[in-house]
């Protein structure tokens, strides 16, 4: 990068030479390390989700203790934490535009685990979708940008005040406000609206996660970066964007089925992560046109594969049957006499309960 090299020229000479030496010596090693960590993290996440799912099923069959008293459920939570920590660390070694699409590994692994251990039925769409996702993952790893940029506090600050990122941030804020107005004020509860809100927040999450992870990695391997204010700014952005992202994602899970939310969220999150990597970290700068085309083609194959795997999965949401309308009870007539009026003197009293009992005896 010409701009970043000019900027790095302003730092002490010894530090710049050390960074250049590291980049020349092991760019592929850091790149492969990031890929391996990301894949292992996504596999652990899929394993943890299936463990928690199995724990919920077992506790529901026993019907005795709540799920959080199960040691198996807590083991799944711990595995998920380790997997997310692996994904966080992977951003410090490999480009963000590569780590985000590798999330399809979690979908593939979850489908395999569901078939092998949870005895779910293998469908033709699972086989085709898994093949497309694996092919797309191979293309992503092969044609993604291999440059391993050392993330420093000075570099993050330089990127944060660049005109193209400020323009991108301005457009993103405007879009987020419009979508939030439609969602909150106008009551537009379409799944695309909610998922776009999540994706816009995810873009900031990817930028801040890579910045924080990269600065921590740089602090461990070379020079301390935690003394700069930009580290804590990015840390606050990471925590806040993650919190609101989880909030909107949970709202989407309440309104829509997981078989709809999961593939759409994967596509929107991956697209926002790639755009964030291109604009903020300039990861596609100097990349050949063929590499860009094959990388995007690999993303497309992964998207199609995830949709095929998630399509027609068993519905997770169930209708709430706790309350049954009185007029739906067989053999009950005159149900309007059962509930006393709220304005009467007997409302909520013992006389009201006796009146309900008499109505129940005479209705038959």
mmCIF file of N, CA, C and O in Angstrom, residues 142-238:
data_model
loop_
_atom_site.group_PDB
_atom_site.id
_atom_site.type_symbol
_atom_site.label_atom_id
_atom_site.label_comp_id
_atom_site.label_asym_id
_atom_site.label_seq_id
_atom_site.Cartn_x
_atom_site.Cartn_y
_atom_site.Cartn_z
ATOM 1 N N UNK A 142 -8.202 -19.467 -1.862
ATOM 2 C CA UNK A 142 -7.200 -19.421 -2.938
ATOM 3 C C UNK A 142 -7.034 -18.022 -3.506
ATOM 4 O O UNK A 142 -5.898 -17.573 -3.750
ATOM 5 N N UNK A 143 -8.150 -17.304 -3.708
ATOM 6 C CA UNK A 143 -8.085 -16.035 -4.442
ATOM 7 C C UNK A 143 -8.270 -14.813 -3.555
ATOM 8 O O UNK A 143 -8.307 -13.695 -4.070
ATOM 9 N N UNK A 144 -8.391 -14.991 -2.258
ATOM 10 C CA UNK A 144 -8.499 -13.837 -1.364
ATOM 11 C C UNK A 144 -7.164 -13.101 -1.310
ATOM 12 O O UNK A 144 -6.113 -13.675 -1.606
ATOM 13 N N UNK A 145 -7.187 -11.817 -0.935
ATOM 14 C CA UNK A 145 -5.912 -11.089 -0.795
ATOM 15 C C UNK A 145 -5.045 -11.724 0.286
ATOM 16 O O UNK A 145 -5.508 -11.993 1.396
ATOM 17 N N UNK A 146 -3.779 -12.004 -0.080
ATOM 18 C CA UNK A 146 -2.856 -12.689 0.824
ATOM 19 C C UNK A 146 -1.975 -11.735 1.610
ATOM 20 O O UNK A 146 -1.119 -12.183 2.371
ATOM 21 N N UNK A 147 -2.139 -10.453 1.409
ATOM 22 C CA UNK A 147 -1.294 -9.486 2.114
ATOM 23 C C UNK A 147 -1.605 -9.504 3.602
ATOM 24 O O UNK A 147 -2.767 -9.464 4.007
ATOM 25 N N UNK A 148 -0.556 -9.590 4.405
ATOM 26 C CA UNK A 148 -0.701 -9.627 5.860
ATOM 27 C C UNK A 148 -0.220 -8.301 6.430
ATOM 28 O O UNK A 148 0.961 -8.107 6.694
ATOM 29 N N UNK A 149 -1.150 -7.348 6.583
ATOM 30 C CA UNK A 149 -0.810 -6.021 7.066
ATOM 31 C C UNK A 149 -0.750 -6.017 8.582
ATOM 32 O O UNK A 149 -1.668 -6.520 9.241
ATOM 33 N N UNK A 150 0.288 -5.470 9.132
ATOM 34 C CA UNK A 150 0.413 -5.349 10.572
ATOM 35 C C UNK A 150 -0.439 -4.171 11.042
ATOM 36 O O UNK A 150 -0.215 -3.032 10.656
ATOM 37 N N UNK A 151 -1.427 -4.478 11.867
ATOM 38 C CA UNK A 151 -2.342 -3.453 12.346
ATOM 39 C C UNK A 151 -1.721 -2.758 13.549
ATOM 40 O O UNK A 151 -1.507 -3.379 14.598
ATOM 41 N N UNK A 152 -1.423 -1.482 13.401
ATOM 42 C CA UNK A 152 -0.895 -0.681 14.489
ATOM 43 C C UNK A 152 -1.875 0.448 14.808
ATOM 44 O O UNK A 152 -2.778 0.750 14.027
ATOM 45 N N UNK A 153 -1.678 1.062 15.948
ATOM 46 C CA UNK A 153 -2.563 2.158 16.347
ATOM 47 C C UNK A 153 -2.466 3.324 15.376
ATOM 48 O O UNK A 153 -3.479 3.942 15.027
ATOM 49 N N UNK A 154 -1.267 3.632 14.911
ATOM 50 C CA UNK A 154 -1.083 4.731 13.954
ATOM 51 C C UNK A 154 -1.794 4.416 12.638
ATOM 52 O O UNK A 154 -2.419 5.298 12.029
ATOM 53 N N UNK A 155 -1.714 3.166 12.201
ATOM 54 C CA UNK A 155 -2.338 2.788 10.944
ATOM 55 C C UNK A 155 -3.864 2.834 11.045
ATOM 56 O O UNK A 155 -4.548 3.305 10.127
ATOM 57 N N UNK A 156 -4.412 2.358 12.151
ATOM 58 C CA UNK A 156 -5.871 2.398 12.343
ATOM 59 C C UNK A 156 -6.360 3.839 12.393
ATOM 60 O O UNK A 156 -7.399 4.182 11.794
ATOM 61 N N UNK A 157 -5.615 4.694 13.076
ATOM 62 C CA UNK A 157 -6.001 6.103 13.142
ATOM 63 C C UNK A 157 -5.924 6.758 11.765
ATOM 64 O O UNK A 157 -6.783 7.571 11.408
ATOM 65 N N UNK A 158 -4.933 6.382 10.988
ATOM 66 C CA UNK A 158 -4.796 6.910 9.635
ATOM 67 C C UNK A 158 -5.970 6.474 8.759
ATOM 68 O O UNK A 158 -6.542 7.273 8.004
ATOM 69 N N UNK A 159 -6.359 5.203 8.852
ATOM 70 C CA UNK A 159 -7.500 4.705 8.082
ATOM 71 C C UNK A 159 -8.812 5.349 8.534
ATOM 72 O O UNK A 159 -9.705 5.593 7.720
ATOM 73 N N UNK A 160 -8.935 5.615 9.840
ATOM 74 C CA UNK A 160 -10.200 6.118 10.376
ATOM 75 C C UNK A 160 -10.521 7.530 9.911
ATOM 76 O O UNK A 160 -11.698 7.920 9.875
ATOM 77 N N UNK A 161 -9.497 8.312 9.568
ATOM 78 C CA UNK A 161 -9.741 9.694 9.137
ATOM 79 C C UNK A 161 -9.598 9.855 7.631
ATOM 80 O O UNK A 161 -9.604 10.983 7.134
ATOM 81 N N UNK A 162 -9.492 8.752 6.908
ATOM 82 C CA UNK A 162 -9.411 8.833 5.446
ATOM 83 C C UNK A 162 -10.770 9.233 4.881
ATOM 84 O O UNK A 162 -11.819 8.884 5.432
ATOM 85 N N UNK A 163 -10.765 9.941 3.757
ATOM 86 C CA UNK A 163 -12.009 10.508 3.230
ATOM 87 C C UNK A 163 -12.972 9.429 2.759
ATOM 88 O O UNK A 163 -14.199 9.576 2.909
ATOM 89 N N UNK A 164 -12.456 8.314 2.183
ATOM 90 C CA UNK A 164 -13.365 7.288 1.688
ATOM 91 C C UNK A 164 -14.075 6.573 2.827
ATOM 92 O O UNK A 164 -15.243 6.191 2.692
ATOM 93 N N UNK A 165 -13.401 6.397 3.985
ATOM 94 C CA UNK A 165 -14.087 5.777 5.111
ATOM 95 C C UNK A 165 -15.091 6.745 5.733
ATOM 96 O O UNK A 165 -16.188 6.321 6.133
ATOM 97 N N UNK A 166 -14.751 8.011 5.841
ATOM 98 C CA UNK A 166 -15.697 8.979 6.387
ATOM 99 C C UNK A 166 -16.947 9.077 5.512
ATOM 100 O O UNK A 166 -18.073 9.186 6.035
ATOM 101 N N UNK A 167 -16.777 9.025 4.188
ATOM 102 C CA UNK A 167 -17.933 9.023 3.291
ATOM 103 C C UNK A 167 -18.759 7.761 3.469
ATOM 104 O O UNK A 167 -20.001 7.808 3.525
ATOM 105 N N UNK A 168 -18.080 6.635 3.576
ATOM 106 C CA UNK A 168 -18.772 5.361 3.801
ATOM 107 C C UNK A 168 -19.528 5.380 5.128
ATOM 108 O O UNK A 168 -20.683 4.921 5.201
ATOM 109 N N UNK A 169 -18.921 5.927 6.170
ATOM 110 C CA UNK A 169 -19.563 5.995 7.477
ATOM 111 C C UNK A 169 -20.782 6.912 7.443
ATOM 112 O O UNK A 169 -21.833 6.603 8.037
ATOM 113 N N UNK A 170 -20.682 8.021 6.712
ATOM 114 C CA UNK A 170 -21.809 8.946 6.584
ATOM 115 C C UNK A 170 -22.989 8.274 5.887
ATOM 116 O O UNK A 170 -24.141 8.366 6.348
ATOM 117 N N UNK A 171 -22.718 7.575 4.789
ATOM 118 C CA UNK A 171 -23.786 6.872 4.066
ATOM 119 C C UNK A 171 -24.400 5.773 4.939
ATOM 120 O O UNK A 171 -25.629 5.580 4.951
ATOM 121 N N UNK A 172 -23.558 5.074 5.672
ATOM 122 C CA UNK A 172 -24.062 3.996 6.525
ATOM 123 C C UNK A 172 -24.953 4.543 7.637
ATOM 124 O O UNK A 172 -25.993 3.939 7.957
ATOM 125 N N UNK A 173 -24.580 5.671 8.232
ATOM 126 C CA UNK A 173 -25.401 6.273 9.295
ATOM 127 C C UNK A 173 -26.749 6.712 8.743
ATOM 128 O O UNK A 173 -27.800 6.511 9.374
ATOM 129 N N UNK A 174 -26.756 7.312 7.552
ATOM 130 C CA UNK A 174 -28.014 7.746 6.936
ATOM 131 C C UNK A 174 -28.917 6.546 6.667
ATOM 132 O O UNK A 174 -30.121 6.566 6.980
ATOM 133 N N UNK A 175 -28.366 5.487 6.093
ATOM 134 C CA UNK A 175 -29.155 4.280 5.819
ATOM 135 C C UNK A 175 -29.683 3.657 7.102
ATOM 136 O O UNK A 175 -30.841 3.211 7.162
ATOM 137 N N UNK A 176 -28.857 3.636 8.132
ATOM 138 C CA UNK A 176 -29.278 3.045 9.400
ATOM 139 C C UNK A 176 -30.432 3.841 10.005
ATOM 140 O O UNK A 176 -31.395 3.245 10.528
ATOM 141 N N UNK A 177 -30.361 5.157 9.949
ATOM 142 C CA UNK A 177 -31.437 5.990 10.491
ATOM 143 C C UNK A 177 -32.738 5.789 9.714
ATOM 144 O O UNK A 177 -33.825 5.721 10.310
ATOM 145 N N UNK A 178 -32.645 5.678 8.386
ATOM 146 C CA UNK A 178 -33.848 5.452 7.578
ATOM 147 C C UNK A 178 -34.472 4.099 7.910
ATOM 148 O O UNK A 178 -35.692 3.985 8.103
ATOM 149 N N UNK A 179 -33.651 3.064 7.967
ATOM 150 C CA UNK A 179 -34.163 1.731 8.278
ATOM 151 C C UNK A 179 -34.740 1.668 9.692
ATOM 152 O O UNK A 179 -35.777 1.029 9.920
ATOM 153 N N UNK A 180 -34.073 2.333 10.638
ATOM 154 C CA UNK A 180 -34.568 2.338 12.018
ATOM 155 C C UNK A 180 -35.901 3.083 12.107
ATOM 156 O O UNK A 180 -36.794 2.679 12.865
ATOM 157 N N UNK A 181 -36.056 4.148 11.323
ATOM 158 C CA UNK A 181 -37.330 4.877 11.287
ATOM 159 C C UNK A 181 -38.447 3.997 10.724
ATOM 160 O O UNK A 181 -39.558 3.964 11.270
ATOM 161 N N UNK A 182 -38.162 3.281 9.655
ATOM 162 C CA UNK A 182 -39.160 2.382 9.081
ATOM 163 C C UNK A 182 -39.516 1.261 10.050
ATOM 164 O O UNK A 182 -40.682 0.853 10.144
ATOM 165 N N UNK A 183 -38.524 0.773 10.774
ATOM 166 C CA UNK A 183 -38.743 -0.367 11.666
ATOM 167 C C UNK A 183 -39.469 0.038 12.946
ATOM 168 O O UNK A 183 -40.403 -0.647 13.391
ATOM 169 N N UNK A 184 -39.067 1.166 13.541
ATOM 170 C CA UNK A 184 -39.627 1.573 14.823
ATOM 171 C C UNK A 184 -40.887 2.417 14.666
ATOM 172 O O UNK A 184 -41.890 2.190 15.361
ATOM 173 N N UNK A 185 -40.853 3.414 13.787
ATOM 174 C CA UNK A 185 -41.964 4.363 13.679
ATOM 175 C C UNK A 185 -43.062 3.873 12.745
ATOM 176 O O UNK A 185 -44.248 4.002 13.047
ATOM 177 N N UNK A 186 -42.657 3.341 11.609
ATOM 178 C CA UNK A 186 -43.633 2.903 10.618
ATOM 179 C C UNK A 186 -44.085 1.465 10.829
ATOM 180 O O UNK A 186 -45.046 1.029 10.204
ATOM 181 N N UNK A 187 -43.393 0.740 11.684
ATOM 182 C CA UNK A 187 -43.804 -0.627 11.973
ATOM 183 C C UNK A 187 -43.582 -1.604 10.840
ATOM 184 O O UNK A 187 -44.316 -2.601 10.737
ATOM 185 N N UNK A 188 -42.577 -1.350 9.998
ATOM 186 C CA UNK A 188 -42.257 -2.261 8.901
ATOM 187 C C UNK A 188 -41.424 -3.401 9.474
ATOM 188 O O UNK A 188 -40.235 -3.239 9.765
ATOM 189 N N UNK A 189 -42.036 -4.562 9.627
ATOM 190 C CA UNK A 189 -41.383 -5.698 10.274
ATOM 191 C C UNK A 189 -40.895 -6.731 9.251
ATOM 192 O O UNK A 189 -40.962 -7.930 9.512
ATOM 193 N N UNK A 190 -40.410 -6.279 8.122
ATOM 194 C CA UNK A 190 -39.913 -7.197 7.098
ATOM 195 C C UNK A 190 -38.540 -7.711 7.506
ATOM 196 O O UNK A 190 -37.741 -6.988 8.118
ATOM 197 N N UNK A 191 -38.267 -8.961 7.160
ATOM 198 C CA UNK A 191 -37.009 -9.576 7.573
ATOM 199 C C UNK A 191 -35.802 -8.876 6.960
ATOM 200 O O UNK A 191 -34.738 -8.772 7.583
ATOM 201 N N UNK A 192 -35.955 -8.348 5.749
ATOM 202 C CA UNK A 192 -34.835 -7.656 5.095
ATOM 203 C C UNK A 192 -34.477 -6.387 5.863
ATOM 204 O O UNK A 192 -33.292 -6.048 6.011
ATOM 205 N N UNK A 193 -35.474 -5.677 6.366
ATOM 206 C CA UNK A 193 -35.220 -4.453 7.122
ATOM 207 C C UNK A 193 -34.405 -4.765 8.377
ATOM 208 O O UNK A 193 -33.396 -4.106 8.672
ATOM 209 N N UNK A 194 -34.815 -5.773 9.108
ATOM 210 C CA UNK A 194 -34.113 -6.123 10.350
ATOM 211 C C UNK A 194 -32.704 -6.626 10.053
ATOM 212 O O UNK A 194 -31.737 -6.256 10.733
ATOM 213 N N UNK A 195 -32.563 -7.457 9.024
ATOM 214 C CA UNK A 195 -31.252 -8.007 8.702
ATOM 215 C C UNK A 195 -30.302 -6.935 8.161
ATOM 216 O O UNK A 195 -29.087 -7.013 8.370
ATOM 217 N N UNK A 196 -30.836 -5.925 7.497
ATOM 218 C CA UNK A 196 -29.985 -4.822 7.049
ATOM 219 C C UNK A 196 -29.489 -3.998 8.240
ATOM 220 O O UNK A 196 -28.348 -3.521 8.237
ATOM 221 N N UNK A 197 -30.333 -3.827 9.245
ATOM 222 C CA UNK A 197 -29.877 -3.156 10.459
ATOM 223 C C UNK A 197 -28.734 -3.924 11.115
ATOM 224 O O UNK A 197 -27.739 -3.342 11.548
ATOM 225 N N UNK A 198 -28.883 -5.239 11.171
ATOM 226 C CA UNK A 198 -27.827 -6.082 11.736
ATOM 227 C C UNK A 198 -26.552 -5.978 10.897
ATOM 228 O O UNK A 198 -25.442 -5.896 11.432
ATOM 229 N N UNK A 199 -26.703 -5.972 9.568
ATOM 230 C CA UNK A 199 -25.534 -5.942 8.681
ATOM 231 C C UNK A 199 -24.778 -4.624 8.791
ATOM 232 O O UNK A 199 -23.536 -4.602 8.772
ATOM 233 N N UNK A 200 -25.499 -3.509 8.909
ATOM 234 C CA UNK A 200 -24.830 -2.219 9.039
ATOM 235 C C UNK A 200 -24.042 -2.147 10.344
ATOM 236 O O UNK A 200 -22.930 -1.603 10.377
ATOM 237 N N UNK A 201 -24.604 -2.692 11.401
ATOM 238 C CA UNK A 201 -23.858 -2.758 12.654
ATOM 239 C C UNK A 201 -22.684 -3.728 12.559
ATOM 240 O O UNK A 201 -21.612 -3.490 13.120
ATOM 241 N N UNK A 202 -22.893 -4.833 11.826
ATOM 242 C CA UNK A 202 -21.819 -5.816 11.670
ATOM 243 C C UNK A 202 -20.623 -5.235 10.934
ATOM 244 O O UNK A 202 -19.478 -5.645 11.173
ATOM 245 N N UNK A 203 -20.866 -4.290 10.047
ATOM 246 C CA UNK A 203 -19.758 -3.652 9.335
ATOM 247 C C UNK A 203 -18.824 -2.943 10.314
ATOM 248 O O UNK A 203 -17.593 -3.083 10.233
ATOM 249 N N UNK A 204 -19.404 -2.201 11.253
ATOM 250 C CA UNK A 204 -18.584 -1.554 12.279
ATOM 251 C C UNK A 204 -17.945 -2.578 13.205
ATOM 252 O O UNK A 204 -16.814 -2.387 13.678
ATOM 253 N N UNK A 205 -18.657 -3.666 13.455
ATOM 254 C CA UNK A 205 -18.106 -4.712 14.313
ATOM 255 C C UNK A 205 -16.850 -5.319 13.703
ATOM 256 O O UNK A 205 -15.841 -5.527 14.386
ATOM 257 N N UNK A 206 -16.902 -5.619 12.406
ATOM 258 C CA UNK A 206 -15.747 -6.219 11.731
ATOM 259 C C UNK A 206 -14.558 -5.269 11.747
ATOM 260 O O UNK A 206 -13.418 -5.679 12.023
ATOM 261 N N UNK A 207 -14.803 -4.000 11.466
ATOM 262 C CA UNK A 207 -13.717 -3.017 11.460
ATOM 263 C C UNK A 207 -13.064 -2.922 12.837
ATOM 264 O O UNK A 207 -11.832 -2.955 12.977
ATOM 265 N N UNK A 208 -13.900 -2.804 13.874
ATOM 266 C CA UNK A 208 -13.362 -2.644 15.224
ATOM 267 C C UNK A 208 -12.724 -3.929 15.756
ATOM 268 O O UNK A 208 -11.703 -3.874 16.440
ATOM 269 N N UNK A 209 -13.319 -5.087 15.422
ATOM 270 C CA UNK A 209 -12.744 -6.350 15.890
ATOM 271 C C UNK A 209 -11.364 -6.576 15.286
ATOM 272 O O UNK A 209 -10.419 -6.966 15.988
ATOM 273 N N UNK A 210 -11.224 -6.320 13.992
ATOM 274 C CA UNK A 210 -9.913 -6.491 13.361
ATOM 275 C C UNK A 210 -8.902 -5.498 13.931
ATOM 276 O O UNK A 210 -7.730 -5.848 14.132
ATOM 277 N N UNK A 211 -9.359 -4.265 14.207
ATOM 278 C CA UNK A 211 -8.448 -3.266 14.769
ATOM 279 C C UNK A 211 -7.983 -3.680 16.166
ATOM 280 O O UNK A 211 -6.786 -3.650 16.471
ATOM 281 N N UNK A 212 -8.918 -4.084 17.016
ATOM 282 C CA UNK A 212 -8.562 -4.478 18.386
ATOM 283 C C UNK A 212 -7.701 -5.736 18.382
ATOM 284 O O UNK A 212 -6.676 -5.819 19.070
ATOM 285 N N UNK A 213 -8.122 -6.741 17.589
ATOM 286 C CA UNK A 213 -7.346 -7.981 17.522
ATOM 287 C C UNK A 213 -5.953 -7.742 16.954
ATOM 288 O O UNK A 213 -4.962 -8.293 17.455
ATOM 289 N N UNK A 214 -5.872 -6.924 15.908
ATOM 290 C CA UNK A 214 -4.569 -6.643 15.312
ATOM 291 C C UNK A 214 -3.641 -5.900 16.241
ATOM 292 O O UNK A 214 -2.442 -6.200 16.315
ATOM 293 N N UNK A 215 -4.187 -4.937 16.995
ATOM 294 C CA UNK A 215 -3.343 -4.184 17.927
ATOM 295 C C UNK A 215 -2.895 -5.051 19.103
ATOM 296 O O UNK A 215 -1.778 -4.895 19.602
ATOM 297 N N UNK A 216 -3.760 -5.959 19.559
ATOM 298 C CA UNK A 216 -3.344 -6.884 20.612
ATOM 299 C C UNK A 216 -2.255 -7.818 20.106
ATOM 300 O O UNK A 216 -1.253 -8.076 20.797
ATOM 301 N N UNK A 217 -2.437 -8.340 18.883
ATOM 302 C CA UNK A 217 -1.416 -9.215 18.296
ATOM 303 C C UNK A 217 -0.092 -8.485 18.127
ATOM 304 O O UNK A 217 0.979 -9.030 18.428
ATOM 305 N N UNK A 218 -0.165 -7.238 17.672
ATOM 306 C CA UNK A 218 1.052 -6.447 17.496
ATOM 307 C C UNK A 218 1.717 -6.152 18.831
ATOM 308 O O UNK A 218 2.955 -6.124 18.932
ATOM 309 N N UNK A 219 0.902 -5.957 19.867
ATOM 310 C CA UNK A 219 1.465 -5.706 21.196
ATOM 311 C C UNK A 219 2.185 -6.926 21.738
ATOM 312 O O UNK A 219 3.208 -6.806 22.425
ATOM 313 N N UNK A 220 1.670 -8.115 21.441
ATOM 314 C CA UNK A 220 2.292 -9.342 21.926
ATOM 315 C C UNK A 220 3.565 -9.669 21.152
ATOM 316 O O UNK A 220 4.575 -10.074 21.732
ATOM 317 N N UNK A 221 3.535 -9.478 19.842
ATOM 318 C CA UNK A 221 4.655 -9.895 18.996
ATOM 319 C C UNK A 221 5.729 -8.833 18.820
ATOM 320 O O UNK A 221 6.879 -9.171 18.577
ATOM 321 N N UNK A 222 5.354 -7.562 18.915
ATOM 322 C CA UNK A 222 6.332 -6.528 18.586
ATOM 323 C C UNK A 222 6.301 -5.361 19.564
ATOM 324 O O UNK A 222 6.990 -5.358 20.566
ATOM 325 N N UNK A 223 5.450 -4.390 19.300
ATOM 326 C CA UNK A 223 5.459 -3.134 20.047
ATOM 327 C C UNK A 223 4.104 -2.919 20.712
ATOM 328 O O UNK A 223 3.055 -3.196 20.125
ATOM 329 N N UNK A 224 4.111 -2.401 21.941
ATOM 330 C CA UNK A 224 2.891 -2.189 22.701
ATOM 331 C C UNK A 224 2.007 -1.141 22.019
ATOM 332 O O UNK A 224 2.456 -0.034 21.715
ATOM 333 N N UNK A 225 0.728 -1.523 21.784
ATOM 334 C CA UNK A 225 -0.214 -0.626 21.119
ATOM 335 C C UNK A 225 -1.364 -0.204 22.037
ATOM 336 O O UNK A 225 -2.197 0.607 21.641
ATOM 337 N N UNK A 226 -1.420 -0.757 23.237
ATOM 338 C CA UNK A 226 -2.548 -0.506 24.116
ATOM 339 C C UNK A 226 -2.475 0.835 24.824
ATOM 340 O O UNK A 226 -3.381 1.186 25.583
ATOM 341 N N UNK A 227 -1.432 1.589 24.593
ATOM 342 C CA UNK A 227 -1.296 2.889 25.246
ATOM 343 C C UNK A 227 -1.921 4.001 24.414
ATOM 344 O O UNK A 227 -2.003 5.142 24.876
ATOM 345 N N UNK A 228 -2.390 3.683 23.213
ATOM 346 C CA UNK A 228 -2.944 4.700 22.321
ATOM 347 C C UNK A 228 -4.462 4.778 22.492
ATOM 348 O O UNK A 228 -5.136 3.742 22.639
ATOM 349 N N UNK A 229 -5.041 5.985 22.468
ATOM 350 C CA UNK A 229 -6.497 6.136 22.663
ATOM 351 C C UNK A 229 -7.333 5.429 21.593
ATOM 352 O O UNK A 229 -8.456 5.002 21.882
ATOM 353 N N UNK A 230 -6.803 5.301 20.376
ATOM 354 C CA UNK A 230 -7.577 4.689 19.300
ATOM 355 C C UNK A 230 -7.924 3.238 19.627
ATOM 356 O O UNK A 230 -8.967 2.733 19.187
ATOM 357 N N UNK A 231 -7.092 2.565 20.426
ATOM 358 C CA UNK A 231 -7.401 1.185 20.812
ATOM 359 C C UNK A 231 -8.686 1.129 21.628
ATOM 360 O O UNK A 231 -9.555 0.272 21.397
ATOM 361 N N UNK A 232 -8.840 2.042 22.579
ATOM 362 C CA UNK A 232 -10.012 2.038 23.445
ATOM 363 C C UNK A 232 -11.241 2.568 22.710
ATOM 364 O O UNK A 232 -12.370 2.167 23.019
ATOM 365 N N UNK A 233 -11.030 3.451 21.750
ATOM 366 C CA UNK A 233 -12.150 3.890 20.911
ATOM 367 C C UNK A 233 -12.712 2.710 20.124
ATOM 368 O O UNK A 233 -13.935 2.482 20.072
ATOM 369 N N UNK A 234 -11.812 1.938 19.514
ATOM 370 C CA UNK A 234 -12.251 0.770 18.760
ATOM 371 C C UNK A 234 -12.857 -0.294 19.678
ATOM 372 O O UNK A 234 -13.785 -1.002 19.286
ATOM 373 N N UNK A 235 -12.348 -0.402 20.893
ATOM 374 C CA UNK A 235 -12.902 -1.363 21.844
ATOM 375 C C UNK A 235 -14.344 -1.004 22.204
ATOM 376 O O UNK A 235 -15.226 -1.880 22.268
ATOM 377 N N UNK A 236 -14.613 0.288 22.422
ATOM 378 C CA UNK A 236 -15.971 0.735 22.727
ATOM 379 C C UNK A 236 -16.890 0.508 21.530
ATOM 380 O O UNK A 236 -18.032 0.050 21.688
ATOM 381 N N UNK A 237 -16.403 0.825 20.330
ATOM 382 C CA UNK A 237 -17.207 0.598 19.121
ATOM 383 C C UNK A 237 -17.518 -0.893 18.964
ATOM 384 O O UNK A 237 -18.648 -1.271 18.602
ATOM 385 N N UNK A 238 -16.557 -1.738 19.237
ATOM 386 C CA UNK A 238 -16.757 -3.181 19.112
ATOM 387 C C UNK A 238 -17.836 -3.677 20.075
ATOM 388 O O UNK A 238 -18.757 -4.410 19.675
#
